[in-house]
PDB file of C-alpha atoms and ligand atoms in Angstrom:
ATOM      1  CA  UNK A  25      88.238 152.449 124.511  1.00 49.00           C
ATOM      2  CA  UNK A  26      90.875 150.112 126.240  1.00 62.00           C
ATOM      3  CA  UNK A  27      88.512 147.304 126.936  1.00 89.00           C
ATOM      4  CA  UNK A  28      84.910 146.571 128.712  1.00 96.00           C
ATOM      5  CA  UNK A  29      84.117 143.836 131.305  1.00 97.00           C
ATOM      6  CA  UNK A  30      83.038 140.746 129.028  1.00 98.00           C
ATOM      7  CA  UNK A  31      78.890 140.621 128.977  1.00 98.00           C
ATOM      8  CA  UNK A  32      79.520 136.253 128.670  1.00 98.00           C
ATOM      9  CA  UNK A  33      81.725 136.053 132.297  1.00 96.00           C
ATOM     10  CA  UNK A  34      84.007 133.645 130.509  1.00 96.00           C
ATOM     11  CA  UNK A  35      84.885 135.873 127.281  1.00 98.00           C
ATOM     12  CA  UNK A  36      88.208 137.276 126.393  1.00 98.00           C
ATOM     13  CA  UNK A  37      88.023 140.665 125.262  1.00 98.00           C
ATOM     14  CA  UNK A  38      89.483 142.176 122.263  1.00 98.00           C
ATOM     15  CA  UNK A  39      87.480 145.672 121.162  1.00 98.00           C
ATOM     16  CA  UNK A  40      86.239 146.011 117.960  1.00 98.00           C
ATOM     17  CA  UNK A  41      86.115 149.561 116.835  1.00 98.00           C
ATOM     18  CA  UNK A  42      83.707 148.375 114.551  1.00 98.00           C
ATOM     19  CA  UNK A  43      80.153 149.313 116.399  1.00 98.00           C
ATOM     20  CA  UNK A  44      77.834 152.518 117.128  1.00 98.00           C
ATOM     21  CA  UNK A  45      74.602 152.856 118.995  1.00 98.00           C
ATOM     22  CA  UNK A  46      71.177 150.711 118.786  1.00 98.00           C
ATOM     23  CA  UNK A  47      68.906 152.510 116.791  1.00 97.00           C
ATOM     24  CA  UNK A  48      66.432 154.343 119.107  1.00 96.00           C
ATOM     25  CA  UNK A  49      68.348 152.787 121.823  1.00 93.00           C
ATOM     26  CA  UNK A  50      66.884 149.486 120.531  1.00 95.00           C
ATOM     27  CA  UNK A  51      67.699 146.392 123.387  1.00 96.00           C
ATOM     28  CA  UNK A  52      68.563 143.035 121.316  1.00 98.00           C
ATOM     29  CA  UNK A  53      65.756 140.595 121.132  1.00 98.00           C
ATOM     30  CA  UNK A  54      67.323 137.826 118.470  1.00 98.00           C
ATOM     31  CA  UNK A  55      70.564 136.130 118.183  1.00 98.00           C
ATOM     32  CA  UNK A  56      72.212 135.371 114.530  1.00 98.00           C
ATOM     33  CA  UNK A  57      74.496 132.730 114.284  1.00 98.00           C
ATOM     34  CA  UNK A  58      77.422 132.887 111.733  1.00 98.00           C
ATOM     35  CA  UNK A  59      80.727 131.144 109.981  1.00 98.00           C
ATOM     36  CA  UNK A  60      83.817 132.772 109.685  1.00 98.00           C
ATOM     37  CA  UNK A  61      84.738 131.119 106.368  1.00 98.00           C
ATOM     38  CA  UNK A  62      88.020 132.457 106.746  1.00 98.00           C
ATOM     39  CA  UNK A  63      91.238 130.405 106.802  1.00 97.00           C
ATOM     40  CA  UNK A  64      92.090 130.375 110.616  1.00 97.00           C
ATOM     41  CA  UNK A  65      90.216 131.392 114.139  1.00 98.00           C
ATOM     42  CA  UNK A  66      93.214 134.213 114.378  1.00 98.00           C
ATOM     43  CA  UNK A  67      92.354 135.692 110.793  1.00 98.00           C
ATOM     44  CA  UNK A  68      89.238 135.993 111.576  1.00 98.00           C
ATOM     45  CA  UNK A  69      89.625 137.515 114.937  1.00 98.00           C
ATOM     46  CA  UNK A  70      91.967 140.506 113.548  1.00 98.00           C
ATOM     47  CA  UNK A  71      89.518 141.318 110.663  1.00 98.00           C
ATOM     48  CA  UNK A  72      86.680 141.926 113.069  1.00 98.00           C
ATOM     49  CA  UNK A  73      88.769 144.132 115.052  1.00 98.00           C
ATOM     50  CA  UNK A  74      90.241 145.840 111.926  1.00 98.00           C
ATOM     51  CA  UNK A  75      88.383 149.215 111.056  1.00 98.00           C
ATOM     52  CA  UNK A  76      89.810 148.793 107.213  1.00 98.00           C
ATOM     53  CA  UNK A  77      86.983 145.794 107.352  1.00 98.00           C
ATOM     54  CA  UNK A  78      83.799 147.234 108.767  1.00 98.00           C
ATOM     55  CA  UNK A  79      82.781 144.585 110.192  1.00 98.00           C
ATOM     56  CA  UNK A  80      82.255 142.986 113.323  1.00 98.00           C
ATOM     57  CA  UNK A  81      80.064 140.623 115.621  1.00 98.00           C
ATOM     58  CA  UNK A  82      79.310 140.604 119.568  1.00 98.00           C
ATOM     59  CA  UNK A  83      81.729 137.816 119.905  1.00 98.00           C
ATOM     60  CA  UNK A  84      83.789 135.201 118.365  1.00 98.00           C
ATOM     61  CA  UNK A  85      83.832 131.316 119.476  1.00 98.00           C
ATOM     62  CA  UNK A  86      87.093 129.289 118.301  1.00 98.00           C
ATOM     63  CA  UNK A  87      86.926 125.816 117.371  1.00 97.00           C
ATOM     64  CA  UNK A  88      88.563 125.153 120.823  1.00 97.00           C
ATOM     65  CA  UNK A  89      86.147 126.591 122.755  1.00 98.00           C
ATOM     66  CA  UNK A  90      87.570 130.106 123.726  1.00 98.00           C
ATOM     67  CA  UNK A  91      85.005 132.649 123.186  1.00 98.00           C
ATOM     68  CA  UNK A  92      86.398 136.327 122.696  1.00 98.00           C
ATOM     69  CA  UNK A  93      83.892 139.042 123.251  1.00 98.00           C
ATOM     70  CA  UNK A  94      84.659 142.165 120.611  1.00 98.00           C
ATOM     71  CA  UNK A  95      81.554 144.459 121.223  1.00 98.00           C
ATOM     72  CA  UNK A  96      79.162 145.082 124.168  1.00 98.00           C
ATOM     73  CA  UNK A  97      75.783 143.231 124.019  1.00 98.00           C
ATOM     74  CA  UNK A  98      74.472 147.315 124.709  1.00 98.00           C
ATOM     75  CA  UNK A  99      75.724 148.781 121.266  1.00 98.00           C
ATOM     76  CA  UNK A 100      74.977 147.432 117.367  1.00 98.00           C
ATOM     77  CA  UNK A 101      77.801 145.031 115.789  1.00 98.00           C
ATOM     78  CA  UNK A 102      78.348 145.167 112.086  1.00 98.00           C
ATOM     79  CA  UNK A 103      77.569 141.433 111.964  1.00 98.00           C
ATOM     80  CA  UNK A 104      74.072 141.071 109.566  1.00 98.00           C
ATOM     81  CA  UNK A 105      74.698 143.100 106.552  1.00 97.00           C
ATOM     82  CA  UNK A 106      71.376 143.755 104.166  1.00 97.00           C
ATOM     83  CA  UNK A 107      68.976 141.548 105.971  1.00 98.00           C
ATOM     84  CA  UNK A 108      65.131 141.259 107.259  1.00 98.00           C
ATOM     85  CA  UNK A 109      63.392 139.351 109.332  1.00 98.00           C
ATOM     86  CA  UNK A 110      59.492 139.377 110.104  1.00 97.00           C
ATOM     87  CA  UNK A 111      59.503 142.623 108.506  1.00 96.00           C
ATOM     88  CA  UNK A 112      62.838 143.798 110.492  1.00 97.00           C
ATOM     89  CA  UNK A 113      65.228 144.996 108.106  1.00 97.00           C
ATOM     90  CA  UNK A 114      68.193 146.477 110.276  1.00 97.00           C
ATOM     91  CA  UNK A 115      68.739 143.375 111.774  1.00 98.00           C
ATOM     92  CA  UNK A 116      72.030 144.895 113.609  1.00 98.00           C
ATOM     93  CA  UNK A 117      70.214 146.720 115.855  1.00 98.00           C
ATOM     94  CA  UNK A 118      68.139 143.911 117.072  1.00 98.00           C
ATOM     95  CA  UNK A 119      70.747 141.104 117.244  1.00 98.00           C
ATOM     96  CA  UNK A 120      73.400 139.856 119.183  1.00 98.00           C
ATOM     97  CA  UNK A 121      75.539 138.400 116.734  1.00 98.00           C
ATOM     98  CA  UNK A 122      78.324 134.972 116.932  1.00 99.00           C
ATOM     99  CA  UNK A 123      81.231 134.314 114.575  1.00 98.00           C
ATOM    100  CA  UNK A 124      81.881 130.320 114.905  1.00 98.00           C
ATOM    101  CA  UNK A 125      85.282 129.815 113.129  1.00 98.00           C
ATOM    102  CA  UNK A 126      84.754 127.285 110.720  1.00 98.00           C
ATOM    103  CA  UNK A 127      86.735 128.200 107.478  1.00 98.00           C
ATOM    104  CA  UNK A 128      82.833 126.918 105.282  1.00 98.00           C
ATOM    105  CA  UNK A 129      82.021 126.207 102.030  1.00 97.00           C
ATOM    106  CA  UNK A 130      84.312 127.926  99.765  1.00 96.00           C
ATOM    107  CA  UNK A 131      87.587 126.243 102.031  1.00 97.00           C
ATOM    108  CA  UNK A 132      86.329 122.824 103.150  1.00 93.00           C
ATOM    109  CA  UNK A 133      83.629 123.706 105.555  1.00 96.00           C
ATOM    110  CA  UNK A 134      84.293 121.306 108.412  1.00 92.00           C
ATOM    111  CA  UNK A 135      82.133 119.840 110.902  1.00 96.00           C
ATOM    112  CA  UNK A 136      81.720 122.261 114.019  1.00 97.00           C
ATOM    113  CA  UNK A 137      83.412 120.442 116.906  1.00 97.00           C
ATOM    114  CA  UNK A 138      81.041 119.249 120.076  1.00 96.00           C
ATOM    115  CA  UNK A 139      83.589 121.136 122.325  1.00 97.00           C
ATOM    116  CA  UNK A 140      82.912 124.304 120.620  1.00 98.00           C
ATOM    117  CA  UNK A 141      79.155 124.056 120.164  1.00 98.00           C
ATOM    118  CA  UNK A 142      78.741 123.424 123.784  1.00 98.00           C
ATOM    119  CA  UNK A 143      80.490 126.813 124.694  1.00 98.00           C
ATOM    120  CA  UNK A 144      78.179 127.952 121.707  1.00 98.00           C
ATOM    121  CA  UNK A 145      75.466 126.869 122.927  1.00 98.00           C
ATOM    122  CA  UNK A 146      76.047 128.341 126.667  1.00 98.00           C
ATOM    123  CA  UNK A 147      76.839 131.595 125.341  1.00 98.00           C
ATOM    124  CA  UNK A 148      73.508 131.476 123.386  1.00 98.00           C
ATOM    125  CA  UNK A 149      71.604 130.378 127.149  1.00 98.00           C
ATOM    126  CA  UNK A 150      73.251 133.565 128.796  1.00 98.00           C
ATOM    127  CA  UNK A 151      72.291 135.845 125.942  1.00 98.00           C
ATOM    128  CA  UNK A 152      69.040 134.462 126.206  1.00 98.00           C
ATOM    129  CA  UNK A 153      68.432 134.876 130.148  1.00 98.00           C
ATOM    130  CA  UNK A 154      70.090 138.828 129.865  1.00 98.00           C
ATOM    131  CA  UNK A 155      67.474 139.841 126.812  1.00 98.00           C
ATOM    132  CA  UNK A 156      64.462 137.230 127.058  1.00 97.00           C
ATOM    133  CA  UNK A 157      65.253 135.808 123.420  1.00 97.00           C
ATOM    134  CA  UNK A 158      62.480 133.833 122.108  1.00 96.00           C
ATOM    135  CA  UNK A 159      63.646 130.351 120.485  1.00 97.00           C
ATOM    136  CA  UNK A 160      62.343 131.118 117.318  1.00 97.00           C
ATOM    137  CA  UNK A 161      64.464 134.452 117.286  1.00 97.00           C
ATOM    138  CA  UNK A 162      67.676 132.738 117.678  1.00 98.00           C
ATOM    139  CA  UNK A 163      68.903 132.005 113.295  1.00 98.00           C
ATOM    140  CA  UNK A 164      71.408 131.925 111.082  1.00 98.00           C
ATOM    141  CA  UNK A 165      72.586 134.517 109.045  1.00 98.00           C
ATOM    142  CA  UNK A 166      71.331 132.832 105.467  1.00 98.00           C
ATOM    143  CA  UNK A 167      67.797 132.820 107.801  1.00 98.00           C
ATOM    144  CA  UNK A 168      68.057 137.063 107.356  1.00 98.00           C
ATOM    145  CA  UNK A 169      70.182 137.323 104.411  1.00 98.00           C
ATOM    146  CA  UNK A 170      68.237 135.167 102.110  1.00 98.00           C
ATOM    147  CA  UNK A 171      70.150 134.730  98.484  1.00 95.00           C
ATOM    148  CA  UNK A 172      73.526 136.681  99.963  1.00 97.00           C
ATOM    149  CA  UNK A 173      74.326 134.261 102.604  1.00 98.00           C
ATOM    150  CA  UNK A 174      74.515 131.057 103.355  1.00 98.00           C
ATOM    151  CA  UNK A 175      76.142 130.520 106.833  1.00 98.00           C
ATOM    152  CA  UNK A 176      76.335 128.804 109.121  1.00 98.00           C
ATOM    153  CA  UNK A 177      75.098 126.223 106.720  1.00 98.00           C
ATOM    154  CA  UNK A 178      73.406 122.993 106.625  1.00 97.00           C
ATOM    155  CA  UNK A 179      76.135 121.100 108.909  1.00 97.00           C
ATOM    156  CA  UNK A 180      75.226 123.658 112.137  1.00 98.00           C
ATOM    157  CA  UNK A 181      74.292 121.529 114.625  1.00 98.00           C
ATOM    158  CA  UNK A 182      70.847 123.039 114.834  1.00 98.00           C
ATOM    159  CA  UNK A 183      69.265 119.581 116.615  1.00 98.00           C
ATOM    160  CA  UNK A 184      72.056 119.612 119.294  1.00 98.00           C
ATOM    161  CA  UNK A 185      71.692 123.437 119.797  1.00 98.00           C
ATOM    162  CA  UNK A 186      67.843 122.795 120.502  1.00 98.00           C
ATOM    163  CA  UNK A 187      68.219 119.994 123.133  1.00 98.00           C
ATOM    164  CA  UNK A 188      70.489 121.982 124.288  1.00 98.00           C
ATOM    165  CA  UNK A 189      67.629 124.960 125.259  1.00 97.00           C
ATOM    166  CA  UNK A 190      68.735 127.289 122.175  1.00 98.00           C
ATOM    167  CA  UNK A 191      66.317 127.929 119.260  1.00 98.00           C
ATOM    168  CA  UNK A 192      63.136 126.273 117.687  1.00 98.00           C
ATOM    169  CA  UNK A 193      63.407 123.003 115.840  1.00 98.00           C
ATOM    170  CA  UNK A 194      61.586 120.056 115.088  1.00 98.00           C
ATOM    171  CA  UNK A 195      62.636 116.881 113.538  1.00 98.00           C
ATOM    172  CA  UNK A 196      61.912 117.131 109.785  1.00 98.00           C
ATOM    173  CA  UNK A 197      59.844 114.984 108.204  1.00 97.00           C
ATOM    174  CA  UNK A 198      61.138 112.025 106.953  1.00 96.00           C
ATOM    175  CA  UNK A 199      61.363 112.776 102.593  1.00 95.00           C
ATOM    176  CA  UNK A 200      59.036 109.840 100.878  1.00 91.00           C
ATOM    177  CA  UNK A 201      59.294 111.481  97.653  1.00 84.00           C
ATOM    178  CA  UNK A 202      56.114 112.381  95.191  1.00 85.00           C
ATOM    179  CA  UNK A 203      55.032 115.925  93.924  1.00 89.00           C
ATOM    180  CA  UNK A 204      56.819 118.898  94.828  1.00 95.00           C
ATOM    181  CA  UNK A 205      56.347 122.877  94.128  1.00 97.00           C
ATOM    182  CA  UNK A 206      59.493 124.022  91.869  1.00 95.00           C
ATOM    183  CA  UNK A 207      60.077 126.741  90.162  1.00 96.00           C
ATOM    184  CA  UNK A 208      58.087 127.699  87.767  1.00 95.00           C
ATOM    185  CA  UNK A 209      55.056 126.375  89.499  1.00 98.00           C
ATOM    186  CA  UNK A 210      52.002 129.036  89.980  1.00 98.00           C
ATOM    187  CA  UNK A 211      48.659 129.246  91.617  1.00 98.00           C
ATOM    188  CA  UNK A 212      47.340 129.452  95.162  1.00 98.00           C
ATOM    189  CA  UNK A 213      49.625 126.108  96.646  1.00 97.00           C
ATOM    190  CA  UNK A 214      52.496 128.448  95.970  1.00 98.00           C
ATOM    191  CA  UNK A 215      50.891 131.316  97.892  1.00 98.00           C
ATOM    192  CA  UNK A 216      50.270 129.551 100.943  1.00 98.00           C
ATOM    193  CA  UNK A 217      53.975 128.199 100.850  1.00 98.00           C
ATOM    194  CA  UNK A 218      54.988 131.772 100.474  1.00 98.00           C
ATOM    195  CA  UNK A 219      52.404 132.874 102.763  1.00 98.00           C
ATOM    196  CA  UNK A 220      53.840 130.147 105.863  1.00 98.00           C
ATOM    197  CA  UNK A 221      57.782 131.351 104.909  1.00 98.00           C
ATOM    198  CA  UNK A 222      57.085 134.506 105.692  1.00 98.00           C
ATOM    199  CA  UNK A 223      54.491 134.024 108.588  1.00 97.00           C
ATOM    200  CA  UNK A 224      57.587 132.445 110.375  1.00 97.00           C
ATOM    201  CA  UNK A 225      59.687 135.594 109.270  1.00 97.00           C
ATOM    202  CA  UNK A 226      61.540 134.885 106.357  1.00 98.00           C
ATOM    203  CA  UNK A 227      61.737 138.028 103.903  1.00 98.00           C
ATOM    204  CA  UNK A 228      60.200 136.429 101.289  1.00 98.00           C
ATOM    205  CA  UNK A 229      57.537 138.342  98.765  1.00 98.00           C
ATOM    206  CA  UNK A 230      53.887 136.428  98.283  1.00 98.00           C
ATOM    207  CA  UNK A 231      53.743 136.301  94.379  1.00 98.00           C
ATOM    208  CA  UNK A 232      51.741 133.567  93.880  1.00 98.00           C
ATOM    209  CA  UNK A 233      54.425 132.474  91.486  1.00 98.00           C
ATOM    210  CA  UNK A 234      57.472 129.956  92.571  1.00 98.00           C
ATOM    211  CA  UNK A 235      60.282 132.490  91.390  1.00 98.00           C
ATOM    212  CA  UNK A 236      63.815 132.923  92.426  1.00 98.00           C
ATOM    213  CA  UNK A 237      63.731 134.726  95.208  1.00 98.00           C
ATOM    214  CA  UNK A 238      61.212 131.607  96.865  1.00 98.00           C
ATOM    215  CA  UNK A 239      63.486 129.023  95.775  1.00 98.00           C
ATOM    216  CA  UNK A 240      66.272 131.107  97.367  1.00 98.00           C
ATOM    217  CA  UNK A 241      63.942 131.202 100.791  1.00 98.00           C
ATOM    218  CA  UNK A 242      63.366 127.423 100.170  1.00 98.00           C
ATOM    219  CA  UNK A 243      66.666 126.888 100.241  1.00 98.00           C
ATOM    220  CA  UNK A 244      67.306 128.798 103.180  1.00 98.00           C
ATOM    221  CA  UNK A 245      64.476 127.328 104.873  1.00 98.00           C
ATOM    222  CA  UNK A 246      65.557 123.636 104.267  1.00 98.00           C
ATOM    223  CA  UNK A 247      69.627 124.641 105.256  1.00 98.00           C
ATOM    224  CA  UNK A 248      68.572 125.127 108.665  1.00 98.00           C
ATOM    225  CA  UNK A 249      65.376 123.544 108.957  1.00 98.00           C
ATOM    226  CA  UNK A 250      65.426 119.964 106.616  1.00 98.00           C
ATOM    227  CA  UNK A 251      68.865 119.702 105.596  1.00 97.00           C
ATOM    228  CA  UNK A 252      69.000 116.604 103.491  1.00 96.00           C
ATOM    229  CA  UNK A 253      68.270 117.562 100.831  1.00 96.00           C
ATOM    230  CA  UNK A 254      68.860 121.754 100.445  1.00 97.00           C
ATOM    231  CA  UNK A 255      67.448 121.771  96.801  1.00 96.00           C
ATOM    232  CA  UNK A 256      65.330 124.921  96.581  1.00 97.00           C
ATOM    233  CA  UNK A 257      62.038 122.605  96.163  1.00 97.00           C
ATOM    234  CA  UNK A 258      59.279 122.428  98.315  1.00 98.00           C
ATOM    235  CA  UNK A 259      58.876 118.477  98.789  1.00 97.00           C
ATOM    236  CA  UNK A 260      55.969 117.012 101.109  1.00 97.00           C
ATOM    237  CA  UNK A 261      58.196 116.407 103.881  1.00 98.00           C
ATOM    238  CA  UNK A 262      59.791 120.454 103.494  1.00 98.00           C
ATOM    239  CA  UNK A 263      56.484 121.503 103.336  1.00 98.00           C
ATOM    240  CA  UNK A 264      55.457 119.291 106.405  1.00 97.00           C
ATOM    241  CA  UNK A 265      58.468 120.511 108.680  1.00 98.00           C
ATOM    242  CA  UNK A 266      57.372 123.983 107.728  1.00 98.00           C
ATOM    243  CA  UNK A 267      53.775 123.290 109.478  1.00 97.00           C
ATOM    244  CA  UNK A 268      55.007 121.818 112.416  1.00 97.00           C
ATOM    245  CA  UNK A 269      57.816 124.623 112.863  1.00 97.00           C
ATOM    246  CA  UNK A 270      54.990 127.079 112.555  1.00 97.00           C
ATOM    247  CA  UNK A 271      52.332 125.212 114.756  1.00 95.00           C
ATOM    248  CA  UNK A 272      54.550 124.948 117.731  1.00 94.00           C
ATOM    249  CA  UNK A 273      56.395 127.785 117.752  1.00 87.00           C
ATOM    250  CA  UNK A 274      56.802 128.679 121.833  1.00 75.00           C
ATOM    251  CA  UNK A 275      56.496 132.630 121.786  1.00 66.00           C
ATOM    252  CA  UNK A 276      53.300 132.319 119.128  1.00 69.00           C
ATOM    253  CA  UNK A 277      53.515 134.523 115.309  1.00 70.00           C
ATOM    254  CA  UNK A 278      51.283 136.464 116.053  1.00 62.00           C
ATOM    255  CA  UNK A 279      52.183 140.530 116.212  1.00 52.00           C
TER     256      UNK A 279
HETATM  257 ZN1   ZN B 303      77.552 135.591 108.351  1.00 65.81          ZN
END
């Protein structure tokens, strides 16, 4: 293929080879948000385009705003990896996915510049409008890929994203400090943390028991949704922010 008109009118486009069919001819209904965490924008660009990498995503935003479309918003980018979400586990087909350059955590991990989250932020809005995304369906990749990944980390502009018409989001609750569930911890408060996690859609199991893999969805809760303190814990006020998330989500939980 020699190129595609851009989905986003204002994309560049550079083909990924990297992409195949929607399964069941599956039309996307969620966007996932990502880091590069490579070195440079251009890096990242050619290994999303290189078929040695298998990988991909729908489109690529550089820190200066330019936003490079690699794969059709029709067919399924390689972007999500092993990941679930409300039950979902082949997130590729149902997602649109973003690359933001940002080289993140293991190279500095900078802040992501206003100019580029705005263009972020009205690629998101047209995505939206062309596939009727619900807010609560637009996350980060540590949302799906809880304990693998961790992008695009607890200095995403989430709040500005939100007032900006993308996602779900509430202010968190302020953190007074008292009791908290940590691991360890067992018994029915733990289930009904579990139980709220995954009634907003995060993959995790309902033990009854605060093991690893809820302190990893903890974690991943509290990098995107009460980042101050992203300590695997469930505190008052990361318990709190989890109600309110869940009471006013706009599109409803229920199936
Ligand atoms: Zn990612």
């Amino acid at each position: 293929m020699s190129g595609f008109l851009p989905d986003h009118p204002q994309a560049d486009v550079r083909v990924s080879p990297n992409f195949g069919p929607r399964r069941d001819g599956m039309k996307p209904d969620m966007i996932v948000l990502h880091y590069t965490g490579m070195e440079t924008g251009h890096g990242a660009e050619a290994w999303l385009c290189d078929p040695a990498s298998e990988v991909s995503s729908h489109y690529l935003v550089h820190e200066d705003g330019r936003v490079v479309q690699m794969v059709r918003e029709g067919d399924r980018a390689w972007h999500a990896g092993k990941s679930s979400w409300r039950g979902w586990t082949d997130i590729n087909s149902c997602s649109v996915g973003i690359e933001i350059v940002n080289p993140g955590h293991a190279l500095g991990y900078n802040a992501f510049p206003r100019c580029q989250m705005a263009v972020v932020a009205d690629l998101c809005r047209g995505i939206i409008e062309r596939h009727d995304v619900a807010p609560e369906r637009v996350l980060g990749h540590s949302d799906v890929a809880l304990g693998r990944k961790i992008d695009p980390g607890e200095r995403f502009p989430w709040r500005f994203l939100f007032h900006q018409g993308v996602g779900h989001w509430v202010a968190p609750s302020p953190r007074r400090g008292g009791s908290a569930l940590r691991p360890g911890d067992a018994g029915e408060t733990v289930e009904e943390l579990q139980s709220m996690l995954a009634l907003y859609g995060y993959g995790v199991e309902i033990t009854g028991r605060y093991d690893t893999q809820t302190e990893v969805t903890v974690q991943a809760f509290q990098r995107h949704f009460r980042t101050s303190s992203v300590d695997g814990s469930a505190d008052a006020s990361t318990i709190s922010t989890l109600r309110r998330l869940i009471a006013s989500a706009p599109g409803g939980l229920d199936d």
